[in-house]
Amino acid sequence: MRVASIIWGLLGPARMFSPGQVYSGLFVFFILGAVTPIVIYVLAKRWPRSPVRYLMAPLIFGGAGAIPPATPLNYLSWGIVGFVFQFWIKKRHFRWWTRLNFLTSSALDLGLALATLFIFFAFTLHGVDPPSWWGNNIVTSTMDVQGTAIQAHVPEGGRFGPENW
C-alpha cells in the first residue's frame, strides 16, 4: 500500500497537517517552493552573468527528495561529471560534444547496469565475502547495529507519540 494512500485516505490530511499537528510546519515549504524560483529569476535578471543563472529551484528541491537513498558522494560524482561534460567539454570541444555527449551518458548508464549484474553473478550469487577493512566493517560497531541507540521502552498501557492525533 502506498504511503500517500494511507495519509490521504485512512488518516486524512487534517490530522497530520492542520495547525498544531505533527507535520504542520511542512506548509512553510509550499511558500518556500513558490518564492525560491521567483528570487532566483530576479537575481538572474539583475546579474545576468553571475552563477545564479545556473540555479534551478525544481532541480534543487527535487534532488533533495532523493537524499535518503543517495549520499553526498553520489551528488558529488554527478556534479563533477555534469560540470565536465556540460560546461568544460561543451565550451572547448563543441563538435565532439554534440556528436557524443548523449552517447557517453548512455554508455555510463549501461556500464553501471552491467557492472551491477557482473558483481551480483560473480560475487553475491556465489557467497564471496568482500575484503574486510574499516570502510565496510565499521558499520557493525555502531549503536544502531548493537541495539544500544534507544534504551527507552513504552510502559504497559503507555503511549508512543503525541497524545492526540
Short mmCIF file of C-alpha atoms in Angstrom, two decimals, residues 53-162:
data_model
loop_
_atom_site.label_atom_id
_atom_site.label_comp_id
_atom_site.label_asym_id
_atom_site.label_seq_id
_atom_site.Cartn_x
_atom_site.Cartn_y
_atom_site.Cartn_z
CA ARG A 53 21.61 31.95 -13.72
CA TYR A 54 22.51 28.25 -13.48
CA LEU A 55 20.37 27.60 -10.40
CA MET A 56 17.05 25.82 -10.89
CA ALA A 57 14.78 25.54 -7.87
CA PRO A 58 12.83 22.48 -9.11
CA LEU A 59 16.08 20.56 -9.57
CA ILE A 60 17.38 21.64 -6.16
CA PHE A 61 14.21 20.64 -4.33
CA GLY A 62 13.66 17.53 -6.45
CA GLY A 63 17.23 16.39 -5.86
CA ALA A 64 16.82 16.88 -2.13
CA GLY A 65 13.99 14.36 -2.25
CA ALA A 66 16.46 11.68 -3.36
CA ILE A 67 18.88 12.22 -0.48
CA PRO A 68 17.84 9.26 1.72
CA PRO A 69 18.97 6.66 -0.84
CA ALA A 70 21.61 8.88 -2.46
CA THR A 71 24.60 10.05 -0.45
CA PRO A 72 26.59 13.28 -0.82
CA LEU A 73 29.18 11.19 -2.66
CA ASN A 74 26.56 10.42 -5.33
CA TYR A 75 25.79 14.11 -5.74
CA LEU A 76 29.49 14.99 -5.88
CA SER A 77 30.22 12.47 -8.64
CA TRP A 78 27.11 13.54 -10.59
CA GLY A 79 28.16 17.16 -10.19
CA ILE A 80 31.72 16.56 -11.38
CA VAL A 81 30.65 14.55 -14.44
CA GLY A 82 27.91 17.07 -15.20
CA PHE A 83 30.31 20.00 -14.91
CA VAL A 84 32.96 18.37 -17.10
CA PHE A 85 30.52 17.41 -19.86
CA GLN A 86 28.00 20.25 -19.75
CA PHE A 87 30.43 23.10 -19.18
CA TRP A 88 34.06 22.29 -19.88
CA ILE A 89 33.77 19.92 -22.87
CA LYS A 90 30.77 21.74 -24.33
CA LYS A 91 32.67 25.03 -24.26
CA ARG A 92 36.01 23.72 -25.58
CA HIS A 93 35.03 20.82 -27.86
CA PHE A 94 31.52 21.63 -29.02
CA ARG A 95 31.55 19.44 -32.16
CA TRP A 96 32.61 16.39 -30.16
CA TRP A 97 30.04 17.23 -27.50
CA THR A 98 27.17 17.49 -30.00
CA ARG A 99 28.02 14.11 -31.51
CA LEU A 100 28.98 12.06 -28.48
CA ASN A 101 27.66 13.63 -25.27
CA PHE A 102 24.42 11.67 -25.05
CA LEU A 103 26.10 8.51 -26.29
CA THR A 104 28.62 8.87 -23.46
CA SER A 105 25.78 9.37 -20.99
CA SER A 106 24.07 6.20 -22.21
CA ALA A 107 27.37 4.31 -22.06
CA LEU A 108 27.89 5.36 -18.43
CA ASP A 109 24.36 4.20 -17.53
CA LEU A 110 24.87 0.90 -19.33
CA GLY A 111 28.26 0.43 -17.68
CA LEU A 112 26.68 0.83 -14.25
CA ALA A 113 23.96 -1.70 -15.07
CA LEU A 114 26.43 -4.24 -16.46
CA ALA A 115 28.81 -3.79 -13.52
CA THR A 116 25.91 -4.35 -11.12
CA LEU A 117 24.97 -7.57 -12.90
CA PHE A 118 28.59 -8.73 -13.01
CA ILE A 119 29.10 -8.10 -9.29
CA PHE A 120 25.90 -9.96 -8.48
CA PHE A 121 26.66 -13.03 -10.59
CA ALA A 122 30.40 -13.17 -9.82
CA PHE A 123 30.37 -12.42 -6.09
CA THR A 124 26.99 -12.17 -4.41
CA LEU A 125 25.45 -15.26 -6.02
CA HIS A 126 28.45 -17.39 -5.01
CA GLY A 127 28.60 -16.04 -1.45
CA VAL A 128 32.02 -14.41 -1.82
CA ASP A 129 32.75 -12.18 1.17
CA PRO A 130 34.20 -8.74 0.44
CA PRO A 131 37.59 -7.78 1.87
CA SER A 132 37.46 -6.66 5.49
CA TRP A 133 38.62 -3.09 6.06
CA TRP A 134 37.43 -0.11 8.10
CA GLY A 135 35.23 1.22 5.28
CA ASN A 136 32.90 -1.77 5.23
CA ASN A 137 33.06 -3.24 8.73
CA ILE A 138 32.79 -0.07 10.81
CA VAL A 139 29.02 -0.29 10.44
CA THR A 140 28.92 -3.34 12.72
CA SER A 141 30.27 -1.34 15.66
CA THR A 142 27.59 1.37 15.64
CA MET A 143 24.97 1.76 18.33
CA ASP A 144 22.20 1.06 15.82
CA VAL A 145 23.56 -2.37 14.90
CA GLN A 146 24.32 -3.27 18.51
CA GLY A 147 20.83 -2.22 19.64
CA THR A 148 22.04 0.31 22.20
CA ALA A 149 20.95 3.53 20.49
CA ILE A 150 17.48 3.71 22.11
CA GLN A 151 17.02 2.48 25.63
CA ALA A 152 13.52 3.86 26.23
CA HIS A 153 10.67 1.36 26.43
CA VAL A 154 6.98 2.19 26.31
CA PRO A 155 5.41 1.11 29.61
CA GLU A 156 2.40 -1.21 29.66
CA GLY A 157 -0.65 0.85 28.73
CA GLY A 158 1.61 3.77 27.78
CA ARG A 159 1.65 5.72 24.58
CA PHE A 160 4.30 6.41 21.96
CA GLY A 161 3.87 9.72 20.14
CA PRO A 162 1.57 12.69 20.66
#
